[in-house]
Amino acid sequence: MNVVGEAIGELCKIILPIPEEYYFGNPDSSIAICTLSSINLLKNLANSEILNHISIAGRLLSENKGIDSIIEYVNKNQKIKTIIVCGKEVSGHKAGHSLFAVHKNGVDENKRIINSTSPDPYLTVSKFKIQYFQNNVNLVNLINETNYVEILKKIKIF
């Protein structure tokens, strides 16, 4: 991440604090849900019985540290085989788009996500961990879907 981007990120944390929220569910489940920037959707999931059927539900706000966190999590919790990516994208960051780009294309020699259109798509996780993510996790693209009932219908497929 560049110095200016890092400074802006720190300033945003002070001016507009956004809690990095996630909720744990059933540790034996192979399904995770990423609600991107949709906090109300995340809260609906966290306050429902669906949490008994999924491993974790959380947000993804950035195309770098956030994706690093997801890749680290699935490497440490290898029961996760499916991540349902839903909710609204973070304006300007396109974190969901970058998550799918790294899953499909990986990173280049500078650890930049290949074919990402995000402004700062650089990861710090190892290529080995990225390869595990690519080879062992299925992403389900429901980006922009915020209807809780529709998302529940998709989860029941898995």
Coordinates of C-alpha atoms in Angstrom, one line a residue:
M1 CA 0.0 0.0 0.0
N2 CA 1.3 3.5 -0.8
V3 CA 2.0 6.1 1.9
V4 CA -0.8 8.4 0.9
G5 CA -3.3 5.5 0.8
E6 CA -2.2 4.4 4.2
A7 CA -2.5 7.9 5.6
I8 CA -6.0 8.3 4.1
G9 CA -7.0 4.9 5.6
E10 CA -5.9 6.0 9.0
L11 CA -7.7 9.3 8.8
C12 CA -10.9 7.6 7.7
K13 CA -10.7 5.3 10.8
I14 CA -10.7 8.4 13.0
I15 CA -13.3 10.4 11.1
L16 CA -15.6 7.6 10.0
P17 CA -15.0 4.6 12.2
I18 CA -16.3 1.4 10.6
P19 CA -16.1 -1.6 12.9
E20 CA -14.6 -4.6 11.2
E21 CA -17.4 -6.9 12.2
Y22 CA -17.7 -10.6 11.9
Y23 CA -19.7 -13.3 13.6
F24 CA -18.8 -16.9 14.2
G25 CA -21.3 -19.6 13.7
N26 CA -20.9 -23.4 13.4
P27 CA -17.2 -24.3 13.4
D28 CA -17.9 -27.5 11.5
S29 CA -19.6 -25.7 8.6
S30 CA -17.8 -25.4 5.2
I31 CA -19.7 -22.2 4.3
A32 CA -18.7 -18.6 5.0
I33 CA -20.6 -15.4 4.0
C34 CA -19.0 -12.1 3.0
T35 CA -21.4 -9.2 3.0
L36 CA -19.0 -6.7 1.5
S37 CA -20.1 -3.2 2.9
S38 CA -23.7 -4.2 3.8
I39 CA -23.7 -3.9 7.6
N40 CA -27.5 -4.4 7.9
L41 CA -27.3 -7.6 5.9
L42 CA -24.5 -8.8 8.2
K43 CA -26.5 -8.0 11.3
N44 CA -29.6 -9.8 9.9
L45 CA -27.4 -12.9 9.3
A46 CA -25.8 -12.6 12.7
N47 CA -29.2 -12.4 14.4
S48 CA -30.7 -15.4 12.6
E49 CA -30.7 -19.2 12.8
I50 CA -28.5 -19.3 9.7
L51 CA -25.5 -18.6 11.9
N52 CA -26.0 -22.2 13.2
H53 CA -25.3 -23.4 9.6
I54 CA -22.4 -21.3 8.5
S55 CA -18.9 -21.0 9.9
I56 CA -18.5 -17.2 9.8
A57 CA -20.2 -14.1 8.4
G58 CA -18.2 -10.9 7.9
R59 CA -17.6 -7.8 5.9
L60 CA -15.0 -7.0 3.3
L61 CA -14.2 -3.3 3.0
S62 CA -10.8 -3.2 1.3
E63 CA -9.1 -4.7 -1.7
N64 CA -5.9 -5.3 0.2
K65 CA -5.9 -5.9 4.0
G66 CA -9.4 -7.3 3.9
I67 CA -8.6 -9.9 1.2
D68 CA -5.4 -10.7 3.0
S69 CA -7.6 -11.5 6.1
I70 CA -9.9 -13.7 4.1
I71 CA -7.1 -15.7 2.6
E72 CA -5.4 -16.1 6.0
Y73 CA -8.7 -17.2 7.5
V74 CA -9.4 -19.9 5.0
N75 CA -5.8 -21.2 5.3
K76 CA -6.1 -21.5 9.0
N77 CA -9.7 -22.8 8.9
Q78 CA -9.5 -25.4 6.1
K79 CA -13.0 -26.6 6.5
I80 CA -14.2 -23.5 4.6
K81 CA -14.9 -24.6 1.1
T82 CA -17.5 -22.0 -0.1
I83 CA -17.7 -18.3 0.4
I84 CA -20.9 -16.5 -0.6
V85 CA -20.0 -13.0 -1.6
C86 CA -23.0 -10.7 -1.4
G87 CA -24.0 -7.2 -0.5
K88 CA -23.0 -3.9 -1.9
E89 CA -19.4 -3.1 -3.0
V90 CA -17.5 -0.4 -1.2
S91 CA -17.6 2.5 -3.5
G92 CA -14.3 3.1 -5.2
H93 CA -12.6 0.0 -3.7
K94 CA -14.4 -2.8 -5.5
A95 CA -13.2 -5.3 -2.9
G96 CA -15.6 -8.0 -4.1
H97 CA -14.3 -7.6 -7.7
S98 CA -10.7 -7.9 -6.4
L99 CA -11.6 -11.0 -4.4
F100 CA -12.9 -12.7 -7.5
A101 CA -9.9 -11.5 -9.5
V102 CA -7.3 -12.9 -7.1
H103 CA -9.3 -16.2 -7.0
K104 CA -9.2 -16.5 -10.7
N105 CA -5.9 -14.8 -11.6
G106 CA -3.6 -14.7 -8.6
V107 CA -1.0 -12.0 -8.1
D108 CA 1.9 -10.8 -10.2
E109 CA 5.6 -10.6 -9.1
N110 CA 4.8 -7.4 -7.1
K111 CA 1.8 -9.1 -5.3
R112 CA -0.7 -6.9 -7.3
I113 CA -3.9 -8.7 -7.9
I114 CA -3.9 -9.5 -11.7
N115 CA -6.8 -7.8 -13.6
S116 CA -8.1 -5.9 -10.6
T117 CA -9.5 -2.5 -11.2
S118 CA -9.3 -1.5 -7.6
P119 CA -7.1 1.4 -6.7
D120 CA -4.6 -0.4 -4.4
P121 CA -4.9 -4.2 -4.9
Y122 CA -1.7 -5.3 -3.3
L123 CA -1.6 -8.3 -1.0
T124 CA 0.9 -9.3 1.7
V125 CA 0.0 -13.0 2.0
S126 CA 2.2 -15.6 0.5
K127 CA 1.7 -17.0 -3.0
F128 CA 1.3 -20.4 -1.4
K129 CA -1.6 -19.2 0.7
I130 CA -3.2 -17.6 -2.4
Q131 CA -2.8 -20.9 -4.3
Y132 CA -4.6 -22.7 -1.4
F133 CA -7.4 -20.2 -1.6
Q134 CA -7.7 -20.6 -5.4
N135 CA -7.6 -24.4 -5.4
N136 CA -9.7 -25.2 -2.3
V137 CA -12.4 -22.5 -2.0
N138 CA -15.4 -21.9 -4.2
L139 CA -16.7 -18.3 -4.5
V140 CA -20.3 -17.7 -5.2
N141 CA -21.0 -14.3 -6.8
L142 CA -24.0 -12.6 -5.3
I143 CA -22.4 -9.1 -5.4
N144 CA -25.1 -6.4 -5.1
E145 CA -27.7 -8.9 -3.7
T146 CA -28.9 -7.5 -0.4
N147 CA -32.2 -9.4 -0.1
Y148 CA -31.7 -11.6 3.0
V149 CA -34.3 -14.1 1.8
E150 CA -32.7 -14.6 -1.6
I151 CA -29.3 -15.1 0.0
L152 CA -30.8 -17.7 2.4
K153 CA -32.2 -19.6 -0.6
K154 CA -28.7 -19.7 -2.1
I155 CA -27.2 -21.0 1.1
K156 CA -29.6 -23.9 1.3
I157 CA -28.2 -25.1 -2.0
F158 CA -24.9 -25.8 -0.2

